[in-house]
Structure formats: C-alpha cells, structure tokens
Amino acid sequence: MPDTASLDLIDLVHEDAHLLVLNKPAGLLCVPGRGEDKQDCLSARAMQRWPDALIVHRLDMATSGLVLMARGAAMQRALGDAFANRVVHKRYEAIVDGTMPAQQDEWSTIDAPVMADWPRRPLQKVDPAGKPSVTRWRALSSVSNGETAATHVLLEPLTGRSHQLRVHMLSIGHPILGDALYGSAEVQARAPRLLLHASELGFVHPATQQMLRFQSQPDFALSLSSSLFSTARP
C-alpha cells in the first residue's frame, strides 16, 4: 500500500461527485506496475482519498499533466466511451529537438500508422501495417545557441496509440527532449526528464452535460540558457 504521506502529493485540479481531474507529476505511474517498488502510483494515491476513484485513461510514466478519473463504474464507462468516440479534447505541450517553423493559427498533421516494435518492446514504431494514428501539431517558438536548437510545440493526438506523440515527433525528425526511449544519447542528455506535458482536457460532463475545460501549465519552458530550456514555470 502507498504510504499515507502520498495523500499530500496529489495535485487536485477538480473534484465533484462523479469525477476527478488530477495533475500527475513526471516519474509517477498512472496504475501499479509489476514489482513491489512500482505500487505507488496516481490511481493508488487517489483511491486512498476517494475509494471509488477509477482510471479512465493513462499518461506515460515520464509524461506530466492532466489525468481524468471516474468515481464509480458507471462514470468510468461513460468517460471511457467519450475517449473511445474521440470527443475528449486533449492538448499537450513539448519541447523538441531542432527548429520548426512557428505558425500563427495553422496546425499541421502527422498521419502515420503506429504499431508495436515487437523485438524492442515496449517501443512503438511508424509502420504501414500499424493502426491509424493522427497527431496535429503547431510550433510556438524556437531558440538556438548556434550548435543545437529546440522548439516549443503544441500537440493534439486525434487517436490514442501508445507513445503516439513521441513516435510521431521522432518520425518527422524532431524527438522530444529528454526522451529516454526514443531520443539519441544527445537528445536524452539535454533534459533531466521527458519534456512532454498534458496541458488541456475538455469534455462534456456525462452527469451534468456541462462543457468542462481544464488547463495545466508545464514546469518547463524555452530558455536562452545553454540547455535551451528551463524548469521554472513560464
């Protein structure tokens, strides 16, 4: 069981009788993993405070940001259906390697099937035999120190494949900084964590029919420092 001190480590964004929105830190699992050392996770912490809390979707352990949880099985089914029917708005922020052209209000699209890279599980890969996978992206700004460059991007996954954003950004030559699975040694060394954050969630509340929208700022930003990013909130 997670230590009761973990109750103080929950970043609560929204609570009502039907659902919760939590802000997950990077490095914390959404659900328990295999082994005694992987039992502390967001869902276990939430269930200590809300025994009816149930997971609806997941973020990678290395990704930070907004996570939606249901309170009770009926709400879990309703919210799960919303994700399956792609009526939940999801937006992420990331800092990626290289320079990408900033776009005012125009979004570009990556339409590339993704599947498991079986010899290298849990890695995924772009492959024509994979499942349809679509990501919208928009570059906000770039910085360069003459040797390396980085770009702050917004990402919107229109499908929900494992590692989709990480694989799609790699596929167009702009891996996310700090990515220990898909980045080169140089890309990994440029950040102490994966610089990917789930910054927006929007959906219709199944019980009240109210449109809800939640936002969360990442704890990283572009910077003119040698690493090209900072871990202070913008």
Coordinates of N, CA and C in Angstrom, one line a residue:
M1 N 0.8 -1.2 0.0 CA 0.0 0.0 0.0 C 0.9 1.3 0.0
P2 N 0.5 2.3 -0.7 CA 1.2 3.5 -0.7 C 1.2 4.1 0.7
D3 N 2.3 4.8 1.0 CA 2.4 5.5 2.3 C 1.3 6.6 2.4
T4 N 0.8 6.8 3.6 CA -0.3 7.8 3.8 C 0.3 9.2 3.5
A5 N 1.6 9.4 3.5 CA 2.1 10.7 3.1 C 1.9 11.0 1.7
S6 N 1.6 10.0 0.9 CA 1.3 10.2 -0.5 C 0.0 11.0 -0.7
L7 N -0.9 11.0 0.3 CA -2.1 11.8 0.2 C -1.8 13.3 0.0
D8 N -0.7 13.7 0.6 CA -0.3 15.1 0.4 C 0.3 15.4 -0.9
L9 N 0.6 14.4 -1.7 CA 1.3 14.5 -3.0 C 0.3 14.5 -4.2
I10 N -1.0 14.6 -3.9 CA -2.0 14.7 -5.0 C -2.2 16.1 -5.4
D11 N -2.0 16.5 -6.6 CA -2.3 17.8 -7.1 C -3.7 17.8 -7.7
L12 N -4.7 18.2 -6.9 CA -6.1 18.1 -7.3 C -6.5 19.4 -8.1
V13 N -7.0 19.2 -9.3 CA -7.4 20.3 -10.2 C -8.9 20.4 -10.1
H14 N -9.7 19.3 -10.1 CA -11.2 19.4 -10.0 C -11.7 18.2 -9.3
E15 N -12.7 18.4 -8.5 CA -13.4 17.3 -7.8 C -14.9 17.5 -7.8
D16 N -15.7 16.5 -8.1 CA -17.1 16.6 -7.9 C -17.6 15.2 -7.6
A17 N -18.9 15.0 -7.5 CA -19.4 13.7 -7.0 C -19.2 12.6 -8.1
H18 N -18.8 13.0 -9.3 CA -18.8 12.0 -10.4 C -17.4 11.7 -11.0
L19 N -16.5 12.7 -10.8 CA -15.2 12.6 -11.5 C -14.1 13.5 -10.8
L20 N -12.9 13.2 -11.1 CA -11.7 13.9 -10.6 C -10.8 14.3 -11.8
V21 N -10.2 15.4 -11.7 CA -9.1 15.8 -12.6 C -7.9 16.0 -11.7
L22 N -6.8 15.3 -12.0 CA -5.6 15.4 -11.2 C -4.4 15.8 -12.1
N23 N -3.4 16.4 -11.5 CA -2.2 16.8 -12.2 C -1.1 15.8 -11.8
K24 N -0.7 15.0 -12.8 CA 0.3 13.9 -12.5 C 1.7 14.5 -12.7
P25 N 2.6 14.2 -11.7 CA 4.0 14.6 -11.9 C 4.7 13.6 -12.8
A26 N 5.7 14.1 -13.5 CA 6.6 13.2 -14.3 C 7.2 12.2 -13.3
G27 N 7.4 11.0 -13.8 CA 8.0 9.9 -13.0 C 7.1 9.1 -12.1
L28 N 5.8 9.4 -12.2 CA 4.8 8.6 -11.4 C 4.0 7.8 -12.3
L29 N 3.8 6.5 -12.1 CA 2.9 5.7 -12.9 C 1.5 6.1 -12.7
C30 N 0.6 5.9 -13.7 CA -0.8 6.1 -13.5 C -1.5 4.9 -12.8
V31 N -1.0 3.7 -13.1 CA -1.5 2.5 -12.4 C -0.3 1.7 -11.9
P32 N -0.6 0.7 -11.0 CA 0.5 -0.1 -10.5 C 1.3 -0.9 -11.5
G33 N 2.6 -1.0 -11.4 CA 3.3 -1.8 -12.3 C 3.7 -3.1 -11.6
R34 N 4.6 -3.9 -12.3 CA 5.0 -5.2 -11.7 C 6.1 -4.9 -10.7
G35 N 6.0 -5.6 -9.5 CA 7.0 -5.4 -8.5 C 6.6 -4.5 -7.4
E36 N 7.1 -4.8 -6.2 CA 6.7 -4.1 -5.0 C 7.1 -2.6 -5.1
D37 N 8.2 -2.3 -5.9 CA 8.6 -0.9 -6.0 C 7.8 -0.1 -6.9
K38 N 6.8 -0.7 -7.6 CA 6.0 0.1 -8.6 C 4.5 0.1 -8.2
Q39 N 4.3 0.0 -6.9 CA 2.9 0.0 -6.4 C 2.4 1.4 -6.1
D40 N 3.3 2.3 -5.8 CA 2.9 3.7 -5.6 C 2.6 4.3 -7.0
C41 N 1.4 4.8 -7.2 CA 1.0 5.4 -8.5 C -0.1 6.3 -8.3
L42 N -0.5 7.0 -9.3 CA -1.6 8.1 -9.2 C -2.9 7.4 -8.7
S43 N -3.3 6.3 -9.3 CA -4.6 5.7 -9.0 C -4.6 5.2 -7.6
A44 N -3.5 4.7 -7.1 CA -3.4 4.2 -5.7 C -3.5 5.4 -4.7
R45 N -2.8 6.5 -5.0 CA -2.9 7.6 -4.2 C -4.3 8.2 -4.2
A46 N -5.0 8.2 -5.4 CA -6.3 8.8 -5.4 C -7.3 7.9 -4.6
M47 N -7.1 6.6 -4.7 CA -8.1 5.7 -4.1 C -8.0 5.8 -2.5
Q48 N -6.9 6.3 -2.0 CA -6.8 6.5 -0.6 C -7.7 7.6 -0.1
R49 N -7.8 8.6 -1.0 CA -8.7 9.7 -0.6 C -10.1 9.5 -1.1
W50 N -10.3 8.9 -2.3 CA -11.6 8.7 -2.9 C -11.6 7.2 -3.3
P51 N -12.2 6.4 -2.4 CA -12.2 4.9 -2.6 C -12.9 4.5 -3.9
D52 N -13.8 5.4 -4.5 CA -14.5 5.0 -5.7 C -13.8 5.5 -6.9
A53 N -12.5 6.0 -6.8 CA -11.8 6.5 -8.0 C -11.3 5.4 -8.9
L54 N -11.6 5.5 -10.2 CA -11.2 4.5 -11.2 C -10.5 5.2 -12.4
I55 N -9.5 4.6 -12.9 CA -8.8 5.1 -14.0 C -9.6 5.1 -15.3
V56 N -9.5 6.2 -16.1 CA -10.2 6.3 -17.4 C -9.2 6.2 -18.5
H57 N -8.1 6.9 -18.4 CA -7.0 6.9 -19.4 C -5.7 7.0 -18.7
R58 N -4.6 6.9 -19.4 CA -3.3 6.9 -18.8 C -2.4 7.9 -19.5
L59 N -1.4 8.4 -18.8 CA -0.3 9.0 -19.3 C 1.0 8.2 -19.1
D60 N 1.9 8.2 -20.0 CA 3.2 7.5 -19.8 C 3.8 8.0 -18.4
M61 N 4.5 7.1 -17.8 CA 5.2 7.5 -16.5 C 6.0 8.7 -16.7
A62 N 6.7 8.9 -17.8 CA 7.6 10.0 -18.0 C 6.9 11.3 -18.3
T63 N 5.6 11.3 -18.6 CA 4.8 12.4 -19.0 C 4.1 13.0 -17.8
S64 N 4.0 14.3 -17.7 CA 3.3 15.0 -16.6 C 2.0 15.6 -17.2
G65 N 1.1 16.0 -16.3 CA -0.1 16.7 -16.7 C -1.4 16.1 -16.3
L66 N -2.4 16.5 -16.9 CA -3.8 16.3 -16.5 C -4.3 14.9 -16.8
V67 N -4.9 14.3 -15.8 CA -5.4 12.9 -15.8 C -6.8 13.0 -15.3
L68 N -7.8 12.4 -16.0 CA -9.2 12.3 -15.6 C -9.5 10.9 -15.0
M69 N -10.1 11.0 -13.8 CA -10.5 9.7 -13.2 C -12.0 9.8 -12.9
A70 N -12.7 8.6 -13.0 CA -14.1 8.5 -12.7 C -14.3 8.1 -11.3
R71 N -15.5 8.5 -10.8 CA -15.9 8.0 -9.4 C -17.0 7.0 -9.6
G72 N -16.7 5.7 -9.7 CA -17.7 4.7 -9.9 C -17.7 4.1 -11.3
A73 N -18.1 2.9 -11.4 CA -18.0 2.1 -12.6 C -18.9 2.7 -13.7
A74 N -20.1 3.2 -13.4 CA -20.9 3.8 -14.4 C -20.3 5.0 -15.1
M75 N -19.7 5.9 -14.2 CA -19.0 7.1 -14.8 C -17.7 6.7 -15.6
Q76 N -17.1 5.6 -15.1 CA -15.9 5.1 -15.8 C -16.3 4.7 -17.2
R77 N -17.4 4.0 -17.4 CA -17.9 3.6 -18.7 C -18.3 4.8 -19.6
A78 N -18.9 5.7 -19.0 CA -19.4 6.9 -19.7 C -18.2 7.7 -20.2
L79 N -17.2 7.9 -19.4 CA -16.0 8.7 -19.8 C -15.1 7.9 -20.7
G80 N -15.1 6.5 -20.5 CA -14.3 5.7 -21.4 C -14.9 5.7 -22.8
D81 N -16.2 5.8 -22.9 CA -16.9 5.9 -24.2 C -16.6 7.2 -24.9
A82 N -16.5 8.3 -24.1 CA -16.1 9.6 -24.6 C -14.7 9.6 -25.3
F83 N -13.8 8.9 -24.6 CA -12.4 8.8 -25.2 C -12.5 7.9 -26.4
A84 N -13.2 6.8 -26.3 CA -13.3 5.9 -27.5 C -13.9 6.6 -28.7
N85 N -14.9 7.4 -28.5 CA -15.5 8.1 -29.6 C -14.8 9.4 -30.0
R86 N -13.7 9.7 -29.4 CA -12.8 10.8 -29.7 C -13.6 12.2 -29.6
V87 N -14.3 12.3 -28.5 CA -15.0 13.6 -28.2 C -14.4 14.3 -27.0
V88 N -13.2 13.8 -26.6 CA -12.5 14.5 -25.5 C -11.4 15.3 -26.1
H89 N -11.3 16.6 -25.8 CA -10.2 17.4 -26.3 C -9.0 17.2 -25.5
K90 N -7.9 16.9 -26.1 CA -6.6 16.7 -25.4 C -5.5 17.5 -26.1
R91 N -4.8 18.3 -25.3 CA -3.7 19.1 -25.9 C -2.5 18.9 -25.0
Y92 N -1.3 18.7 -25.6 CA 0.0 18.6 -24.9 C 0.9 19.7 -25.3
E93 N 1.9 19.9 -24.4 CA 3.0 20.8 -24.8 C 4.3 20.1 -24.7
A94 N 5.2 20.4 -25.6 CA 6.5 19.6 -25.6 C 7.6 20.6 -26.0
I95 N 8.8 20.3 -25.7 CA 10.0 20.9 -26.3 C 10.7 19.8 -27.0
V96 N 10.9 20.1 -28.3 CA 11.5 19.1 -29.2 C 12.8 19.6 -29.8
D97 N 13.6 18.6 -30.3 CA 14.9 19.0 -30.9 C 14.7 19.6 -32.2
G98 N 15.6 20.6 -32.5 CA 15.6 21.2 -33.8 C 14.6 22.4 -33.9
T99 N 14.7 23.1 -35.1 CA 13.9 24.2 -35.4 C 12.7 23.9 -36.2
M100 N 11.5 24.3 -35.8 CA 10.3 24.1 -36.6 C 9.7 25.4 -36.8
P101 N 9.1 25.6 -38.0 CA 8.6 27.0 -38.3 C 7.4 27.3 -37.5
A102 N 7.4 28.5 -36.8 CA 6.3 28.9 -36.0 C 5.1 29.2 -36.9
Q103 N 3.9 28.8 -36.4 CA 2.7 29.0 -37.1 C 1.7 29.8 -36.3
Q104 N 1.1 30.8 -36.8 CA 0.2 31.7 -36.1 C -1.0 30.8 -35.5
D105 N -1.9 30.5 -36.4 CA -3.0 29.7 -36.0 C -3.2 28.4 -36.8
E106 N -2.2 28.1 -37.7 CA -2.3 26.9 -38.5 C -1.7 25.7 -37.9
W107 N -2.4 24.6 -38.0 CA -1.9 23.3 -37.5 C -1.5 22.4 -38.6
S108 N -0.4 21.7 -38.4 CA 0.0 20.7 -39.4 C -0.4 19.3 -38.8
T109 N -0.5 18.3 -39.7 CA -0.9 17.0 -39.3 C 0.1 15.9 -39.6
I110 N 0.3 15.0 -38.7 CA 1.1 13.8 -38.9 C 0.1 12.6 -39.0
D111 N 0.0 12.0 -40.1 CA -0.9 10.9 -40.3 C 0.0 9.7 -40.6
A112 N 0.3 8.9 -39.6 CA 1.3 7.8 -39.8 C 0.9 6.7 -38.9
P113 N 0.6 5.5 -39.4 CA 0.2 4.4 -38.6 C 1.3 4.0 -37.6
V114 N 0.9 3.6 -36.4 CA 1.8 3.2 -35.4 C 1.5 1.7 -34.9
M115 N 2.6 1.0 -34.7 CA 2.4 -0.4 -34.2 C 3.5 -0.7 -33.2
A116 N 3.4 -1.8 -32.5 CA 4.4 -2.2 -31.6 C 5.7 -2.7 -32.3
D117 N 6.8 -2.3 -31.8 CA 8.1 -2.7 -32.4 C 8.5 -4.0 -31.6
W118 N 7.9 -5.1 -32.0 CA 8.0 -6.3 -31.2 C 9.4 -6.7 -30.7
P119 N 10.4 -6.7 -31.5 CA 11.7 -7.1 -30.9 C 12.2 -6.1 -29.9
R120 N 11.7 -4.9 -29.9 CA 12.2 -3.9 -28.9 C 11.1 -3.4 -28.0
R121 N 10.1 -4.2 -27.7 CA 9.0 -3.9 -26.8 C 9.6 -3.3 -25.5
P122 N 9.0 -2.2 -24.9 CA 7.7 -1.6 -25.2 C 7.7 -0.5 -26.3
L123 N 8.8 -0.4 -27.1 CA 8.9 0.6 -28.1 C 7.8 0.4 -29.2
Q124 N 7.4 1.5 -29.7 CA 6.4 1.5 -30.9 C 7.2 2.1 -32.1
K125 N 6.6 1.9 -33.2 CA 7.2 2.4 -34.5 C 6.1 2.8 -35.5
V126 N 6.5 3.7 -36.4 CA 5.6 4.0 -37.5 C 5.8 2.9 -38.5
D127 N 4.7 2.3 -39.0 CA 4.7 1.2 -39.9 C 3.4 1.2 -40.7
P128 N 3.4 1.0 -42.0 CA 2.2 0.9 -42.8 C 1.2 -0.1 -42.3
A129 N 1.7 -1.1 -41.6 CA 0.8 -2.2 -41.1 C 0.2 -1.8 -39.7
G130 N 0.6 -0.7 -39.2 CA 0.1 -0.3 -37.9 C -1.3 0.2 -37.9
K131 N -1.8 0.7 -36.7 CA -3.1 1.2 -36.5 C -3.1 2.7 -37.0
P132 N -4.2 3.2 -37.6 CA -4.2 4.6 -38.0 C -3.9 5.5 -36.8
S133 N -3.1 6.5 -37.0 CA -2.6 7.3 -35.9 C -2.5 8.7 -36.4
V134 N -3.1 9.7 -35.8 CA -3.1 11.1 -36.3 C -2.8 12.0 -35.2
T135 N -1.8 12.9 -35.4 CA -1.5 14.0 -34.5 C -1.4 15.3 -35.2
R136 N -2.1 16.3 -34.5 CA -1.9 17.7 -35.0 C -0.8 18.4 -34.2
W137 N -0.1 19.2 -34.9 CA 1.0 20.0 -34.2 C 1.1 21.4 -34.6
R138 N 1.5 22.3 -33.7 CA 1.7 23.7 -34.1 C 2.9 24.2 -33.3
A139 N 3.9 24.7 -34.0 CA 5.1 25.3 -33.3 C 4.8 26.7 -32.8
L140 N 5.2 26.9 -31.6 CA 5.0 28.3 -31.0 C 6.3 29.2 -31.1
S141 N 7.4 28.6 -30.8 CA 8.7 29.4 -30.9 C 9.9 28.5 -30.9
S142 N 11.0 29.0 -31.3 CA 12.2 28.2 -31.4 C 13.4 29.0 -30.8
V143 N 14.4 28.4 -30.3 CA 15.6 29.0 -29.8 C 16.8 28.2 -30.3
S144 N 17.9 28.9 -30.5 CA 19.1 28.2 -30.9 C 20.3 28.8 -30.3
N145 N 21.3 28.0 -29.9 CA 22.5 28.6 -29.3 C 23.7 28.4 -30.3
G146 N 23.4 28.2 -31.6 CA 24.4 28.1 -32.6 C 24.8 26.6 -32.9
E147 N 24.7 25.8 -31.9 CA 25.1 24.4 -32.0 C 23.9 23.5 -32.0
T148 N 22.9 23.8 -31.2 CA 21.7 23.0 -31.1 C 20.5 23.9 -31.1
A149 N 19.3 23.4 -31.4 CA 18.1 24.2 -31.4 C 17.0 23.4 -30.7
A150 N 16.0 24.1 -30.3 CA 14.8 23.5 -29.7 C 13.6 24.3 -30.0
T151 N 12.4 23.6 -30.0 CA 11.2 24.3 -30.4 C 10.1 23.9 -29.4
H152 N 9.3 24.9 -29.0 CA 8.1 24.6 -28.1 C 6.9 24.4 -29.0
V153 N 6.3 23.2 -28.9 CA 5.2 22.8 -29.7 C 3.9 22.5 -28.9
L154 N 2.8 22.7 -29.6 CA 1.5 22.2 -29.1 C 1.2 20.9 -29.9
L155 N 0.7 19.9 -29.2 CA 0.4 18.6 -29.8 C -1.0 18.2 -29.5
E156 N -1.8 17.8 -30.4 CA -3.1 17.3 -30.2 C -3.3 15.9 -30.9
P157 N -3.3 14.8 -30.0 CA -3.5 13.5 -30.6 C -5.0 13.2 -30.9
L158 N -5.3 12.9 -32.2 CA -6.6 12.6 -32.5 C -6.9 11.2 -32.4
T159 N -5.9 10.4 -32.2 CA -6.0 9.0 -31.8 C -5.2 8.7 -30.6
G160 N -5.3 7.6 -30.0 CA -4.7 7.4 -28.7 C -3.8 6.2 -28.6
R161 N -2.8 6.1 -29.5 CA -1.9 4.9 -29.6 C -0.8 5.1 -28.5
S162 N -0.3 4.0 -28.0 CA 0.9 4.0 -27.1 C 2.0 4.8 -27.7
H163 N 2.5 5.8 -26.9 CA 3.7 6.5 -27.3 C 3.5 7.3 -28.6
Q164 N 2.2 7.6 -28.9 CA 2.0 8.2 -30.2 C 2.7 9.5 -30.4
L165 N 2.6 10.4 -29.5 CA 3.3 11.7 -29.7 C 4.8 11.6 -29.8
R166 N 5.4 10.7 -29.0 CA 6.8 10.6 -29.0 C 7.3 10.0 -30.3
V167 N 6.5 9.0 -30.8 CA 6.9 8.3 -32.1 C 6.6 9.2 -33.3
H168 N 5.5 10.0 -33.2 CA 5.2 10.9 -34.4 C 6.3 12.0 -34.5
M169 N 6.6 12.6 -33.3 CA 7.6 13.7 -33.4 C 9.0 13.1 -33.9
L170 N 9.3 11.9 -33.4 CA 10.6 11.3 -33.9 C 10.5 11.1 -35.4
S171 N 9.3 10.7 -35.9 CA 9.2 10.3 -37.3 C 9.4 11.5 -38.3
I172 N 9.2 12.7 -37.8 CA 9.4 13.9 -38.6 C 10.7 14.6 -38.2
G173 N 11.6 13.9 -37.5 CA 12.9 14.4 -37.2 C 13.0 15.3 -36.0
H174 N 12.0 15.4 -35.1 CA 12.1 16.3 -34.0 C 11.7 15.5 -32.7
P175 N 12.6 14.7 -32.2 CA 12.3 13.9 -31.0 C 12.1 14.9 -29.8
I176 N 11.3 14.5 -28.9 CA 11.1 15.3 -27.7 C 12.3 15.2 -26.8
L177 N 12.8 16.4 -26.3 CA 14.0 16.4 -25.4 C 13.7 15.6 -24.2
G178 N 14.8 14.8 -23.8 CA 14.7 14.0 -22.6 C 14.1 12.7 -22.8
D179 N 13.8 12.3 -24.0 CA 13.1 11.0 -24.2 C 14.0 9.9 -24.1
A180 N 13.9 9.1 -23.0 CA 14.8 8.0 -22.8 C 14.6 6.8 -23.6
L181 N 13.4 6.7 -24.2 CA 13.1 5.6 -25.1 C 13.4 5.8 -26.6
Y182 N 13.1 7.0 -27.1 CA 13.2 7.3 -28.5 C 14.3 8.3 -28.9
G183 N 14.8 9.0 -27.9 CA 15.8 10.0 -28.2 C 17.2 9.4 -28.3
S184 N 18.1 10.1 -29.1 CA 19.5 9.7 -29.1 C 20.1 10.1 -27.7
A185 N 21.3 9.6 -27.5 CA 22.0 9.9 -26.3 C 22.1 11.5 -26.1
E186 N 22.3 12.2 -27.2 CA 22.4 13.6 -27.1 C 21.1 14.3 -26.7
V187 N 20.0 13.8 -27.3 CA 18.7 14.3 -27.0 C 18.3 14.0 -25.6
Q188 N 18.6 12.8 -25.1 CA 18.3 12.4 -23.7 C 19.1 13.3 -22.8
A189 N 20.3 13.6 -23.1 CA 21.2 14.3 -22.2 C 20.8 15.8 -22.0
R190 N 20.0 16.3 -23.0 CA 19.6 17.7 -23.0 C 18.5 18.1 -22.0
A191 N 17.9 17.1 -21.3 CA 16.9 17.4 -20.4 C 16.9 16.3 -19.3
P192 N 16.5 16.6 -18.0 CA 16.5 15.6 -17.0 C 15.3 14.8 -17.0
R193 N 14.3 15.1 -17.8 CA 13.0 14.4 -17.9 C 12.5 14.5 -19.3
L194 N 11.5 13.7 -19.6 CA 10.8 13.9 -20.9 C 10.0 15.2 -20.9
L195 N 10.3 16.1 -21.8 CA 9.6 17.4 -21.8 C 8.3 17.4 -22.6
L196 N 7.4 16.6 -22.0 CA 6.0 16.4 -22.5 C 5.0 16.5 -21.4
H197 N 4.0 17.4 -21.6 CA 3.1 17.7 -20.5 C 1.7 17.8 -21.1
A198 N 0.7 17.1 -20.5 CA -0.7 17.1 -20.9 C -1.3 18.4 -20.3
S199 N -1.5 19.4 -21.1 CA -1.8 20.7 -20.6 C -3.3 21.1 -20.7
E200 N -4.1 20.4 -21.5 CA -5.5 20.7 -21.6 C -6.4 19.4 -21.7
L201 N -7.5 19.5 -21.1 CA -8.5 18.4 -21.2 C -9.9 19.1 -21.3
G202 N -10.7 18.7 -22.3 CA -12.0 19.3 -22.4 C -13.0 18.2 -22.8
F203 N -14.2 18.2 -22.2 CA -15.2 17.2 -22.4 C -16.5 17.6 -21.8
V204 N -17.6 17.0 -22.3 CA -18.9 17.2 -21.7 C -19.1 16.3 -20.5
H205 N -19.4 16.9 -19.4 CA -19.6 16.1 -18.1 C -20.8 15.1 -18.3
P206 N -20.6 13.8 -18.2 CA -21.7 12.9 -18.5 C -22.9 13.0 -17.6
A207 N -22.7 13.5 -16.4 CA -23.9 13.6 -15.5 C -24.6 15.0 -15.6
T208 N -23.9 16.1 -15.8 CA -24.5 17.4 -15.8 C -24.6 18.0 -17.2
Q209 N -24.0 17.3 -18.2 CA -24.0 17.8 -19.6 C -23.3 19.2 -19.7
Q210 N -22.6 19.6 -18.7 CA -21.8 20.8 -18.8 C -20.5 20.6 -19.5
M211 N -20.1 21.6 -20.3 CA -18.8 21.5 -21.0 C -17.8 22.0 -20.0
L212 N -16.8 21.1 -19.8 CA -15.7 21.4 -18.9 C -14.4 21.5 -19.7
R213 N -13.5 22.4 -19.2 CA -12.2 22.5 -19.8 C -11.2 22.9 -18.7
F214 N -10.1 22.1 -18.7 CA -9.1 22.3 -17.7 C -7.8 22.5 -18.3
Q215 N -7.0 23.3 -17.7 CA -5.6 23.7 -18.2 C -4.6 23.5 -17.1
S216 N -3.4 23.1 -17.5 CA -2.3 23.0 -16.6 C -1.0 23.4 -17.3
Q217 N -0.3 24.3 -16.6 CA 1.0 24.8 -17.2 C 2.1 23.8 -17.0
P218 N 3.0 23.5 -18.0 CA 4.1 22.7 -17.8 C 5.1 23.4 -16.9
D219 N 6.0 22.6 -16.2 CA 7.0 23.2 -15.4 C 8.3 23.4 -16.2
F220 N 8.2 23.4 -17.5 CA 9.4 23.7 -18.3 C 9.0 24.7 -19.4
A221 N 10.0 25.4 -19.9 CA 9.8 26.4 -20.9 C 11.1 26.6 -21.7
L222 N 11.0 27.2 -22.9 CA 12.2 27.5 -23.7 C 13.0 28.5 -23.0
S223 N 14.3 28.5 -23.2 CA 15.2 29.4 -22.5 C 16.4 29.7 -23.4
L224 N 17.1 30.8 -23.1 CA 18.3 31.1 -23.9 C 19.5 30.5 -23.2
S225 N 19.3 29.7 -22.1 CA 20.4 29.0 -21.5 C 21.1 28.0 -22.4
S226 N 22.2 27.5 -22.0 CA 22.9 26.5 -22.8 C 22.0 25.3 -23.1
S227 N 21.1 24.9 -22.2 CA 20.3 23.7 -22.5 C 19.1 24.0 -23.3
L228 N 18.8 25.3 -23.5 CA 17.7 25.8 -24.3 C 16.3 25.6 -23.7
F229 N 16.3 25.3 -22.4 CA 15.0 25.2 -21.7 C 15.3 25.5 -20.2
S230 N 14.2 25.8 -19.5 CA 14.3 26.0 -18.1 C 13.2 25.2 -17.4
T231 N 13.4 24.9 -16.1 CA 12.3 24.1 -15.4 C 11.5 25.0 -14.5
A232 N 11.6 26.3 -14.7 CA 10.7 27.2 -13.9 C 9.5 27.4 -14.7
R233 N 8.3 27.6 -14.0 CA 7.1 27.8 -14.7 C 7.1 29.1 -15.5
P234 N 6.6 29.1 -16.7 CA 6.6 30.3 -17.5 C 5.7 31.4 -16.9

